[in-house]
PDB file of C-alpha atoms in Angstrom:
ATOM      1  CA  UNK A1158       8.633  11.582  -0.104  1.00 63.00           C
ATOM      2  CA  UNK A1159       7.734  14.588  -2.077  1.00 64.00           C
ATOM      3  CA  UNK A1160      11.837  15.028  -2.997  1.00 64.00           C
ATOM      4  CA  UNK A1161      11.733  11.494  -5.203  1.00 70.00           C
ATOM      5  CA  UNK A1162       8.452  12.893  -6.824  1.00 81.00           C
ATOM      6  CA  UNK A1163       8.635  12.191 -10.718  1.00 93.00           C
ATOM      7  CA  UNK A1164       5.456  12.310 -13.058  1.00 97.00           C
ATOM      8  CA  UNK A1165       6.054  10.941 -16.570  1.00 98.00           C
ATOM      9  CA  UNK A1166       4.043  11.476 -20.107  1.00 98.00           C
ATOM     10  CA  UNK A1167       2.396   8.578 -20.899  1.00 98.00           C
ATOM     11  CA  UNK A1168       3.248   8.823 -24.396  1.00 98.00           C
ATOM     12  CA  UNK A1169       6.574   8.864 -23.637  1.00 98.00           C
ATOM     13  CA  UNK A1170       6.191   5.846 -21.288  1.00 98.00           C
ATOM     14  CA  UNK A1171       4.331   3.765 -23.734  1.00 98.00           C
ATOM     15  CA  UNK A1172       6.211   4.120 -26.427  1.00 98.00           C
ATOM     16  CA  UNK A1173      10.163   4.824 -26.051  1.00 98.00           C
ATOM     17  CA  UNK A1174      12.477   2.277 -24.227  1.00 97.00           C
ATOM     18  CA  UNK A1175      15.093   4.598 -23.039  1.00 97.00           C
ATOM     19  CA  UNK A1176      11.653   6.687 -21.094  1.00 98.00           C
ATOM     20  CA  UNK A1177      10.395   3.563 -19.705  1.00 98.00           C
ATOM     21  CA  UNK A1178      14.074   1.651 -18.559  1.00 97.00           C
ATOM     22  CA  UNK A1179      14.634   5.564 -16.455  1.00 97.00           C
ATOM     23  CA  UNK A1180      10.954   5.149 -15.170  1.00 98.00           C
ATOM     24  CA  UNK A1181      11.352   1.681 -13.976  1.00 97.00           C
ATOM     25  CA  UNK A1182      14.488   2.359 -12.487  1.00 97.00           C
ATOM     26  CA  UNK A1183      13.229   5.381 -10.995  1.00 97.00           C
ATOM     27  CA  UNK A1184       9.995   3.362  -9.308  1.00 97.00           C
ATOM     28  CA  UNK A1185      13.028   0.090  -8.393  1.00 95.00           C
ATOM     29  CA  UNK A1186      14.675   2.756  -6.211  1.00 95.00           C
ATOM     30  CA  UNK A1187      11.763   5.301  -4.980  1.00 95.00           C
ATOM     31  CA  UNK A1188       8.878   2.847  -5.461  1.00 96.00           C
ATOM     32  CA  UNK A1189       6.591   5.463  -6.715  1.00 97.00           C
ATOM     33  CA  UNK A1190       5.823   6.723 -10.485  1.00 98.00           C
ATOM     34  CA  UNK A1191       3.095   8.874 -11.690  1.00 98.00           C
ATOM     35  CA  UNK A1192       2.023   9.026 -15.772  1.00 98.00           C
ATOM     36  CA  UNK A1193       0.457  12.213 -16.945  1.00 98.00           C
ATOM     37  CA  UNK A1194      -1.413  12.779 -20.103  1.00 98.00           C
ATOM     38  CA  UNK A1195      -3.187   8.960 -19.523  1.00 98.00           C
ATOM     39  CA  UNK A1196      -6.140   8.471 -22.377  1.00 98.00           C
ATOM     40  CA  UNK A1197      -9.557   8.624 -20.474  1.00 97.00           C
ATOM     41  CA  UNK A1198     -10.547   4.264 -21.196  1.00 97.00           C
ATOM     42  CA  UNK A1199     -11.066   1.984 -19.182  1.00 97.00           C
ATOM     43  CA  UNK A1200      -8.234   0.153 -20.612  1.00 98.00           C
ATOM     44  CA  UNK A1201      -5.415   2.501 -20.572  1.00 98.00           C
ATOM     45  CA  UNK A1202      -4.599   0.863 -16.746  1.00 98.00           C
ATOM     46  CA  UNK A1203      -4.069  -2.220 -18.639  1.00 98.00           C
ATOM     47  CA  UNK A1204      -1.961  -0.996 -21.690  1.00 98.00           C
ATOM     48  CA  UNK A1205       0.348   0.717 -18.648  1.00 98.00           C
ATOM     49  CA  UNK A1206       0.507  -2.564 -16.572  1.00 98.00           C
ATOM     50  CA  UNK A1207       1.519  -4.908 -19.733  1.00 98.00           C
ATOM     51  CA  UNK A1208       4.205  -2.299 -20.670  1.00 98.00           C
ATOM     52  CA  UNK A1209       6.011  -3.564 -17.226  1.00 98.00           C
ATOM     53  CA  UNK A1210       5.017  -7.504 -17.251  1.00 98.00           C
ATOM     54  CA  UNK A1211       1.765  -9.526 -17.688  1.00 98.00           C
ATOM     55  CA  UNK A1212      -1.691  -8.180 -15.320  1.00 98.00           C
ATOM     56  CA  UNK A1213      -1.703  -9.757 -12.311  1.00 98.00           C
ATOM     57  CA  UNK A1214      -5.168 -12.161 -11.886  1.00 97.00           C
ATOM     58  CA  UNK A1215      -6.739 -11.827  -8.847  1.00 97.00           C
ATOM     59  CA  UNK A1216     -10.094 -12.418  -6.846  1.00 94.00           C
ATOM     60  CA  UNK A1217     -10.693  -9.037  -8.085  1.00 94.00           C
ATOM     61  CA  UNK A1218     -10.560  -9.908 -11.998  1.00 97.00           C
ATOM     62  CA  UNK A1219      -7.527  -8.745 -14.007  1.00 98.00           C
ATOM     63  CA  UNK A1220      -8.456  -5.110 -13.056  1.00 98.00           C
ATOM     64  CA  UNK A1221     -11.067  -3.319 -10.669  1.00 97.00           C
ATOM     65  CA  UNK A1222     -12.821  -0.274 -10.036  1.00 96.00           C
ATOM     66  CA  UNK A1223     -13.183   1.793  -7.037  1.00 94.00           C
ATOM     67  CA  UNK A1224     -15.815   3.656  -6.672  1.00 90.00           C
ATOM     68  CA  UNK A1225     -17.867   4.508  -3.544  1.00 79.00           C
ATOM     69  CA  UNK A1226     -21.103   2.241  -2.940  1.00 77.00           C
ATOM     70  CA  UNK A1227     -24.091   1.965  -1.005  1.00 70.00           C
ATOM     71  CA  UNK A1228     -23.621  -0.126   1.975  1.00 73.00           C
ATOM     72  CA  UNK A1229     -20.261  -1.122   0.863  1.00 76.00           C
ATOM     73  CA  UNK A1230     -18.636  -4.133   3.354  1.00 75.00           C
ATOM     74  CA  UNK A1231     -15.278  -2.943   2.159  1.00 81.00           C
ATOM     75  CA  UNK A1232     -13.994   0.481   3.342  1.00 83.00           C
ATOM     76  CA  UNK A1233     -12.607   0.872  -0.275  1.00 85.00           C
ATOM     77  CA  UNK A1234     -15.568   1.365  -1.456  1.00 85.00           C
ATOM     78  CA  UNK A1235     -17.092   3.658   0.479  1.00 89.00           C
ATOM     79  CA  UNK A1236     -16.689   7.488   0.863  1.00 89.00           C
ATOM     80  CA  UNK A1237     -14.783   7.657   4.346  1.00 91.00           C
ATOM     81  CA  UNK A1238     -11.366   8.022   5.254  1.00 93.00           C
ATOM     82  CA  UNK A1239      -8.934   5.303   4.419  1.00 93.00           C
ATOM     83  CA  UNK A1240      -5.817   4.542   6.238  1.00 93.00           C
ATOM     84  CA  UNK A1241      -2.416   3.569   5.338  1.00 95.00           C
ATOM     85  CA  UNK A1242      -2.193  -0.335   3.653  1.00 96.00           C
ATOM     86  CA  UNK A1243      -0.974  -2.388   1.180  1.00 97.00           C
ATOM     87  CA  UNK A1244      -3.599  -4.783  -1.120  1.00 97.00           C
ATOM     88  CA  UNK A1245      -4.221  -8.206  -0.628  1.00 96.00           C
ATOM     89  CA  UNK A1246      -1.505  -9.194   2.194  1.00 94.00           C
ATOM     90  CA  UNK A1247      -3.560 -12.400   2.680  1.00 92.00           C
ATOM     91  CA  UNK A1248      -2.897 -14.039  -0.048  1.00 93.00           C
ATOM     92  CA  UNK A1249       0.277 -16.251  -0.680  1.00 92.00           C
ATOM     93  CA  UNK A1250       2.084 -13.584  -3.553  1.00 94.00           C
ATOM     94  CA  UNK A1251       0.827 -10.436  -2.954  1.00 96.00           C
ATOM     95  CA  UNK A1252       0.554  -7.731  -5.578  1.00 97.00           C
ATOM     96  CA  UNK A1253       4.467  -6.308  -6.386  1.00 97.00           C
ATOM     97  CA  UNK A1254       3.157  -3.545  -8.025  1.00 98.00           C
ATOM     98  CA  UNK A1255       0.061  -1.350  -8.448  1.00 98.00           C
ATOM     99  CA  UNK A1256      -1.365   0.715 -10.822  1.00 98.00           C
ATOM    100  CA  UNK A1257      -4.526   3.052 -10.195  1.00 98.00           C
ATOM    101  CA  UNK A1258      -6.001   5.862 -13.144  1.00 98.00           C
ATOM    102  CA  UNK A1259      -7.807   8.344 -12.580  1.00 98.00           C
ATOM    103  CA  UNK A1260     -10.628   8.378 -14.707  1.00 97.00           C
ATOM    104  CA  UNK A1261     -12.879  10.595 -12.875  1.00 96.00           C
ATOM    105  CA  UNK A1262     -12.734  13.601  -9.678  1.00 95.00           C
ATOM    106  CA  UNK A1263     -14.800  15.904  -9.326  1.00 94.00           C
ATOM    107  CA  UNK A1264     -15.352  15.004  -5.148  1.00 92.00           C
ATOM    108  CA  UNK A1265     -14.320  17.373  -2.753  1.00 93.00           C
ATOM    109  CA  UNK A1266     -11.837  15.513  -0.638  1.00 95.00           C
ATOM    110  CA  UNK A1267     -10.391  12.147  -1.948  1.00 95.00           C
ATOM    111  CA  UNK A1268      -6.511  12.997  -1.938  1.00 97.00           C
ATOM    112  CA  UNK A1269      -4.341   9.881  -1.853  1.00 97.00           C
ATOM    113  CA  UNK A1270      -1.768   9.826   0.876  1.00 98.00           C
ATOM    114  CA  UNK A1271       1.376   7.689   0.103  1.00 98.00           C
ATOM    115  CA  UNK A1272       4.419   6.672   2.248  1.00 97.00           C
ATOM    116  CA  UNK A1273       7.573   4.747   2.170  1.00 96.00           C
ATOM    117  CA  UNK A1274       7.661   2.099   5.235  1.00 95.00           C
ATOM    118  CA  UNK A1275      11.484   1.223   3.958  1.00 92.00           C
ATOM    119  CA  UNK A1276      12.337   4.873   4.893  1.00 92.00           C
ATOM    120  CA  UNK A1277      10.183   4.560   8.403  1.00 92.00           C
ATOM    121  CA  UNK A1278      12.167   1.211   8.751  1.00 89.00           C
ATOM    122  CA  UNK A1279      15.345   3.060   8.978  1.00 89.00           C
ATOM    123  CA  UNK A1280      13.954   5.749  10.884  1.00 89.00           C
ATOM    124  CA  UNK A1281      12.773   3.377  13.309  1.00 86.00           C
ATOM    125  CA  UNK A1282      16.172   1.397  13.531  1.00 84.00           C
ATOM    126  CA  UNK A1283      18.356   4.767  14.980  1.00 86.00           C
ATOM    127  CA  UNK A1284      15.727   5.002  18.124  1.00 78.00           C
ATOM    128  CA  UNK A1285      14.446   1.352  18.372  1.00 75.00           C
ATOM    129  CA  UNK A1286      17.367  -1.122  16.665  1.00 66.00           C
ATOM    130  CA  UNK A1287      15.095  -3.761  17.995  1.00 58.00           C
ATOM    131  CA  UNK A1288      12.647  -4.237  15.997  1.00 51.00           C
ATOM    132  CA  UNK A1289      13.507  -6.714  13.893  1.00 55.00           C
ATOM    133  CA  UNK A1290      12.907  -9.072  17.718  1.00 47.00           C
ATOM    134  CA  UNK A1291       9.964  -6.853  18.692  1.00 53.00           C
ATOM    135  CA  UNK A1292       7.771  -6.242  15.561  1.00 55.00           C
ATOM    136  CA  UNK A1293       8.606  -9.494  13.598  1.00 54.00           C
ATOM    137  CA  UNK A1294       7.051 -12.559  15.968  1.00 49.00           C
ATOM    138  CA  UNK A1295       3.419 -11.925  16.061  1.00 53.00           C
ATOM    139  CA  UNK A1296       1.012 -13.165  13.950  1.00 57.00           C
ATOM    140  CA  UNK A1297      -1.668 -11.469  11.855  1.00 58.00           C
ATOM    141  CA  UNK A1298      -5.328 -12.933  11.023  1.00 58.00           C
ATOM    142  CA  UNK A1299      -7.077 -11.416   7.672  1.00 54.00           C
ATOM    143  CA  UNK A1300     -10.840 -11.347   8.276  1.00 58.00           C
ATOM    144  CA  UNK A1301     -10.934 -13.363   4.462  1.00 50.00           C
ATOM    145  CA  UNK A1302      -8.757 -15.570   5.145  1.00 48.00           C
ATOM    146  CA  UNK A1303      -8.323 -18.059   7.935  1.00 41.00           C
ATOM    147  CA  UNK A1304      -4.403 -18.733   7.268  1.00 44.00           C
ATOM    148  CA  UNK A1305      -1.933 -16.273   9.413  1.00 46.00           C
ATOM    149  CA  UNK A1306       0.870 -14.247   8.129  1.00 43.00           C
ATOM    150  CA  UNK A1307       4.110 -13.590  10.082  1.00 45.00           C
ATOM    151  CA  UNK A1308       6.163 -11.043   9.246  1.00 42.00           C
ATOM    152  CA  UNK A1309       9.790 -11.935   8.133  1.00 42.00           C
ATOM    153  CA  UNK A1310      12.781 -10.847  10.083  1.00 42.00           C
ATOM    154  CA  UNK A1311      14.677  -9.972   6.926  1.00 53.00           C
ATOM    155  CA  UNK A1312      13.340  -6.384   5.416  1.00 70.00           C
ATOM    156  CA  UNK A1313      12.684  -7.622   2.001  1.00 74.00           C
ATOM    157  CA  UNK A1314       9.166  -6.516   2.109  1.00 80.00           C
ATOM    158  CA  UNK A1315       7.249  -5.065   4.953  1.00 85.00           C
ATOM    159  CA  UNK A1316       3.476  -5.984   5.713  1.00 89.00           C
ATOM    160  CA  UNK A1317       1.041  -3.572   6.917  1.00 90.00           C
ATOM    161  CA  UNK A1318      -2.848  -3.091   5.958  1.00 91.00           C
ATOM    162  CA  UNK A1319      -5.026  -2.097   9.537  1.00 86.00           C
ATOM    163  CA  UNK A1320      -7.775  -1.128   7.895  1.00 87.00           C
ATOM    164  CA  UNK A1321      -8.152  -4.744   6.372  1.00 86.00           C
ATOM    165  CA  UNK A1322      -7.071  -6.872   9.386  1.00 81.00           C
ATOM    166  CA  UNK A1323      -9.144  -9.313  11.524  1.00 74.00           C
ATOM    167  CA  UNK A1324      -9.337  -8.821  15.303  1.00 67.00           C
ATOM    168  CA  UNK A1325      -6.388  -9.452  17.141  1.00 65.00           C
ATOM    169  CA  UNK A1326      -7.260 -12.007  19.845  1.00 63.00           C
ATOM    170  CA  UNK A1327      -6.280 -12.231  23.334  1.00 57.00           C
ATOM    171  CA  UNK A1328      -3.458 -14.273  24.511  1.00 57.00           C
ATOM    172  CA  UNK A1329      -4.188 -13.750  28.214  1.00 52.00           C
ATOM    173  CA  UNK A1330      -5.939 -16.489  30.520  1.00 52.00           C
ATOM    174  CA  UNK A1331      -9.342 -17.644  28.896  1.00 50.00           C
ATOM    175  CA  UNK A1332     -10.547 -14.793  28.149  1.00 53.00           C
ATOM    176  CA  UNK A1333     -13.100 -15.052  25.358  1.00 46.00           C
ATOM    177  CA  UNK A1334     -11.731 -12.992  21.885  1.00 44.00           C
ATOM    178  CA  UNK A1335     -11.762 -11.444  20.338  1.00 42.00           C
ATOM    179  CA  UNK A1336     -11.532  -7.954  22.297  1.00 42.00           C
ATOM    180  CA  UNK A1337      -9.204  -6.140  20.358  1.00 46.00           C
ATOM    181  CA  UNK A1338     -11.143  -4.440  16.830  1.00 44.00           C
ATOM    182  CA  UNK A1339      -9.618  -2.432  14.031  1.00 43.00           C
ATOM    183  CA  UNK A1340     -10.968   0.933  14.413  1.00 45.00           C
ATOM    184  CA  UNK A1341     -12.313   2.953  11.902  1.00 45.00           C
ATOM    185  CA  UNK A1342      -9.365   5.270  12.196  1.00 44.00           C
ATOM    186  CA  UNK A1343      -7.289   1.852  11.825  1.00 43.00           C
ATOM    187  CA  UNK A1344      -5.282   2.478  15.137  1.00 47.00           C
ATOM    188  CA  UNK A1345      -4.959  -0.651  16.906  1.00 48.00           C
ATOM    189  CA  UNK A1346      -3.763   0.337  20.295  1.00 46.00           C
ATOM    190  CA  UNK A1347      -6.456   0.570  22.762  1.00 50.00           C
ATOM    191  CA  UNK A1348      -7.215  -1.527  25.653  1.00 52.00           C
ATOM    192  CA  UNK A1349      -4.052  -3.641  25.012  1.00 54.00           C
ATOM    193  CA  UNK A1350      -2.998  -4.116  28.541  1.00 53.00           C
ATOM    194  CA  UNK A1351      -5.216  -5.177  30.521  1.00 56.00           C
ATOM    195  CA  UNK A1352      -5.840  -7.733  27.750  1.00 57.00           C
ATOM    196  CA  UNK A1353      -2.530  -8.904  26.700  1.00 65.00           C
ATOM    197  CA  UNK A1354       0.795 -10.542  27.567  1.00 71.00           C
ATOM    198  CA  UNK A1355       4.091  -8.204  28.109  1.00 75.00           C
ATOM    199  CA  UNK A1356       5.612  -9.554  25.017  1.00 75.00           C
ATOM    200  CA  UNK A1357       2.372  -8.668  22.989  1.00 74.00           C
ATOM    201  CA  UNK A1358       2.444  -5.321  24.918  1.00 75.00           C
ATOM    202  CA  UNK A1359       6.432  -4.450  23.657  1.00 79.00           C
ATOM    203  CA  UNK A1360       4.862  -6.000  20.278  1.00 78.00           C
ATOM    204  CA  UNK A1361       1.832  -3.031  20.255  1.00 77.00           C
ATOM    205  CA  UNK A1362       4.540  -0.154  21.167  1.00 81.00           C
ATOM    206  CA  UNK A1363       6.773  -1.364  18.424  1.00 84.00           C
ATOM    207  CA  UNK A1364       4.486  -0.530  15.998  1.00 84.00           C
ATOM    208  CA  UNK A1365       2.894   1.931  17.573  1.00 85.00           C
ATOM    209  CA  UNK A1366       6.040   4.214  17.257  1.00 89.00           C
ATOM    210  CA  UNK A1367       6.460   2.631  13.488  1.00 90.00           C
ATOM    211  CA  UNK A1368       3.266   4.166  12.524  1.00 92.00           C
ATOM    212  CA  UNK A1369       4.331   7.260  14.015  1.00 93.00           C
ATOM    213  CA  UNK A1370       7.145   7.811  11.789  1.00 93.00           C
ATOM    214  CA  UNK A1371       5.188   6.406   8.673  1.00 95.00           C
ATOM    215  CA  UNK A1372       2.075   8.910   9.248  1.00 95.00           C
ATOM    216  CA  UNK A1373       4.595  11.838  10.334  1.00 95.00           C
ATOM    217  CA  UNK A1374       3.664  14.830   8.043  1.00 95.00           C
ATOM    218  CA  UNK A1375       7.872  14.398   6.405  1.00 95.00           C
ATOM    219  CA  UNK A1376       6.893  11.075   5.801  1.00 96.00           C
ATOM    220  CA  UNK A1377       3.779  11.486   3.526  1.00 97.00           C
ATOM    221  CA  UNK A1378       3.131  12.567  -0.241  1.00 97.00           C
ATOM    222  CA  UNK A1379      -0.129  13.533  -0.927  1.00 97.00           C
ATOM    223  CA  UNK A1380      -1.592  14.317  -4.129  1.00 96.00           C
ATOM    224  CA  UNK A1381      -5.285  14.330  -5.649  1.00 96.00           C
ATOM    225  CA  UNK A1382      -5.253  12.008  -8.238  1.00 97.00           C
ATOM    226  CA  UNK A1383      -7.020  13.900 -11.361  1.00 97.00           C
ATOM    227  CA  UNK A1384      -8.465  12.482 -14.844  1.00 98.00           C
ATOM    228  CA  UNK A1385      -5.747  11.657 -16.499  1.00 98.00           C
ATOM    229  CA  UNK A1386      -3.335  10.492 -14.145  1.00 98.00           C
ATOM    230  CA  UNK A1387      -2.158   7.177 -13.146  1.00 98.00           C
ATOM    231  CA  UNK A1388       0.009   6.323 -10.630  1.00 98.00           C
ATOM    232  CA  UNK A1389       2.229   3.391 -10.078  1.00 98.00           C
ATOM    233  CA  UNK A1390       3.948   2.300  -6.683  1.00 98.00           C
ATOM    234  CA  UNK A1391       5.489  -0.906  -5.048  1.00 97.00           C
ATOM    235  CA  UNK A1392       2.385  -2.540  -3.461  1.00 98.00           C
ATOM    236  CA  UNK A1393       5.596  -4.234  -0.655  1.00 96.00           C
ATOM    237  CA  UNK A1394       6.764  -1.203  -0.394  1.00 96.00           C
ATOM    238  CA  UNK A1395       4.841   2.207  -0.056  1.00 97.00           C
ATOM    239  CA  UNK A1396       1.650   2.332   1.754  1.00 98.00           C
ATOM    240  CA  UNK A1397      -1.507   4.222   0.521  1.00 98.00           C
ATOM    241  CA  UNK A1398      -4.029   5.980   1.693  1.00 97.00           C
ATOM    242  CA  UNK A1399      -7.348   7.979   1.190  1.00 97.00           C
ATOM    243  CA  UNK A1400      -8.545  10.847   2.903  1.00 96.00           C
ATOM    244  CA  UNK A1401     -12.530  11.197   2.864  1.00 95.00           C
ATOM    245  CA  UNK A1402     -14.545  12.816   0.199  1.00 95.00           C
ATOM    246  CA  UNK A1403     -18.055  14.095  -0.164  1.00 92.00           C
ATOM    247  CA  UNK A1404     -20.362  11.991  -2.388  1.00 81.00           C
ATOM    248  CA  UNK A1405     -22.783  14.301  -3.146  1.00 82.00           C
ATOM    249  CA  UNK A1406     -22.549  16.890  -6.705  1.00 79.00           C
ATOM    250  CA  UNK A1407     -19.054  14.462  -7.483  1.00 87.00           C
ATOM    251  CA  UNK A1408     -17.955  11.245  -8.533  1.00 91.00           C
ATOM    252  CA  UNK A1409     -14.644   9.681  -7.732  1.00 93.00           C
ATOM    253  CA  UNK A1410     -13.566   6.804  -9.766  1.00 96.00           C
ATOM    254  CA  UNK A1411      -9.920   4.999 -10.354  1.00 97.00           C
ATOM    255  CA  UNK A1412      -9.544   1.820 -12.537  1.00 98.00           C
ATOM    256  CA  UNK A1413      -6.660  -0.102 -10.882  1.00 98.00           C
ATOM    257  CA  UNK A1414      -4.669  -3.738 -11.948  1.00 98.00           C
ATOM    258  CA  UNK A1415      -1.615  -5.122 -10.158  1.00 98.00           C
ATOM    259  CA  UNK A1416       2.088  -6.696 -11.583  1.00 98.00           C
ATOM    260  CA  UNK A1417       4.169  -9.364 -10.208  1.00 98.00           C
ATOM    261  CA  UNK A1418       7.308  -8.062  -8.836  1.00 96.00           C
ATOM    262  CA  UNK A1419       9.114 -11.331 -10.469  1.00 97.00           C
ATOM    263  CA  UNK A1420       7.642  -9.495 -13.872  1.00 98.00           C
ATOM    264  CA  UNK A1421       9.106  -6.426 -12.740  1.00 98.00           C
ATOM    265  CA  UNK A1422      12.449  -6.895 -12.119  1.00 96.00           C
ATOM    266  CA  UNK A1423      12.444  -9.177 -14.988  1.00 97.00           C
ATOM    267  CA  UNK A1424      11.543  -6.170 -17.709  1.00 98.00           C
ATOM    268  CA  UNK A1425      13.831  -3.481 -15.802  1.00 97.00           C
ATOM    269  CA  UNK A1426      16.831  -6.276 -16.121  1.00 97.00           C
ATOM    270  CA  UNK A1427      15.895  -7.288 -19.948  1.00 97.00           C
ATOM    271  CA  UNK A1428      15.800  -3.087 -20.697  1.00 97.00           C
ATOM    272  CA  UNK A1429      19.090  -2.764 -18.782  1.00 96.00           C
ATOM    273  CA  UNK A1430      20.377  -5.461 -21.283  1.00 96.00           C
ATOM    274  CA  UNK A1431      18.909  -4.230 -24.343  1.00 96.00           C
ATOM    275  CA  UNK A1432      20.026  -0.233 -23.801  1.00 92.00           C
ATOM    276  CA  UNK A1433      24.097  -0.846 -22.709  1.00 87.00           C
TER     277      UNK A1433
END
């Protein structure tokens, strides 16, 4: 990814059209943006958000902080390593867009790790042109919500968050479930089959070679965020990650709020307008 790299002022983004309408359509076709130069406030994530569309409400509040915690349920907020997801997949309309600023890093470790799963899609379509009938089927249980999500054939988004998934359960005989955890390292492919069906099997290998091409090292951009940055990506898009980071003598902290992709297009169309 590191070839569609652009970093923008934030000046510049905030306050001329003709820097914002190349930004937007820089982020429509790359689906990543980073702002340099951000103010250090607790607002600025906000003032960059409402410069695309209106901040996205969620169960997290118009925007969040994370920061590492004691005891922390969510892996977010802890210190260790973080794999490759996308927020909030179990919810009806996920987050299009999300924003995160860097308002503090002084941690040893902490990079963010981003990747494109559009480009891994196409990858994966010259050695495996199946797998829109292998990878699209199954079902996916969120441990914080009790609904399922199934992944649509057609690629207009693709859905993948391991870290934040609920167990998958086994769809073999009686057998009691569930048997098959997220690991800590988020791979999902152990002790499938002597648990599973065939077609759940194919289903494992599918994306088993998919997260192959989305973790290989061609594949990733990583950066470590620093005070004063903010990045912006396509939350349907581009995956993120977190390697681990050392609590102690540092503090990490990013202030983070989320935009519609309805909102989205709607501003890059109404700039397009506007400037021709």
């Amino acid at each position: 990814m590191s070839e569609h790299h652009l970093t923008v002022d934030y000046t510049d983004y905030m306050s001329s059209s003709s820097i914002l309408l190349s930004s937007l359509r820089h982020l429509f076709r790359f689906g990543l943006l980073f702002l340099r130069a951000v103010p250090s406030n607790t607002d600025a994530v906000s003032h960059i958000a409402k410069r695309i569309g209106p901040v996205k409400e969620t169960l997290y509040g118009s925007t969040w902080d994370v920061r590492s915690v004691p005891s922390a349920k969510n892996v977010a907020y802890t210190s260790s390593h973080l794999g490759f997801h996308m927020d909030l997949l179990y919810v009806d309309n996920p987050p299009g867009l999300q924003i995160l600023h860097c308002l503090k890093s002084s941690t040893k470790g902490g990079e963010s790790l981003f990747s494109d799963t559009l480009r891994a899609h196409e990858w994966y379509q010259q050695t495996r042109p199946h797998i829109e009938t292998t990878a699209s089927p199954h079902e996916i249980a969120w441990p914080t919500n009790p609904e399922k999500l199934t992944m649509e054939p057609s690629i207009k988004a693709i859905n993948w968050s391991p870290p934040f998934q609920a167990p998958f359960l086994s769809n073999v005989g009686n057998r009691p479930p569930p048997i098959l955890e997220p690991t800590k390292d988020d791979s999902l492919m152990h002790r499938v089959e002597e648990h599973q069906s065939r077609e759940f099997c194919e289903y494992f290998d599918a994306i088993r070679h998919f997260k192959g091409l989305m973790e290989a090292d061609e594949a990733v951009f990583e950066q470590k965020l620093k005070p004063g940055t903010a990045v912006i990506f396509n939350n349907r898009r581009i995956v993120h990650a977190r390697r681990a980071f050392e609590n102690q003598g540092g503090e990490r902290w990013l202030r983070g709020a989320y935009v519609d992709t309805d909102a989205f297009r709607s501003r890059l169309r109404i700039l397009k307008e506007e400037m021709s």
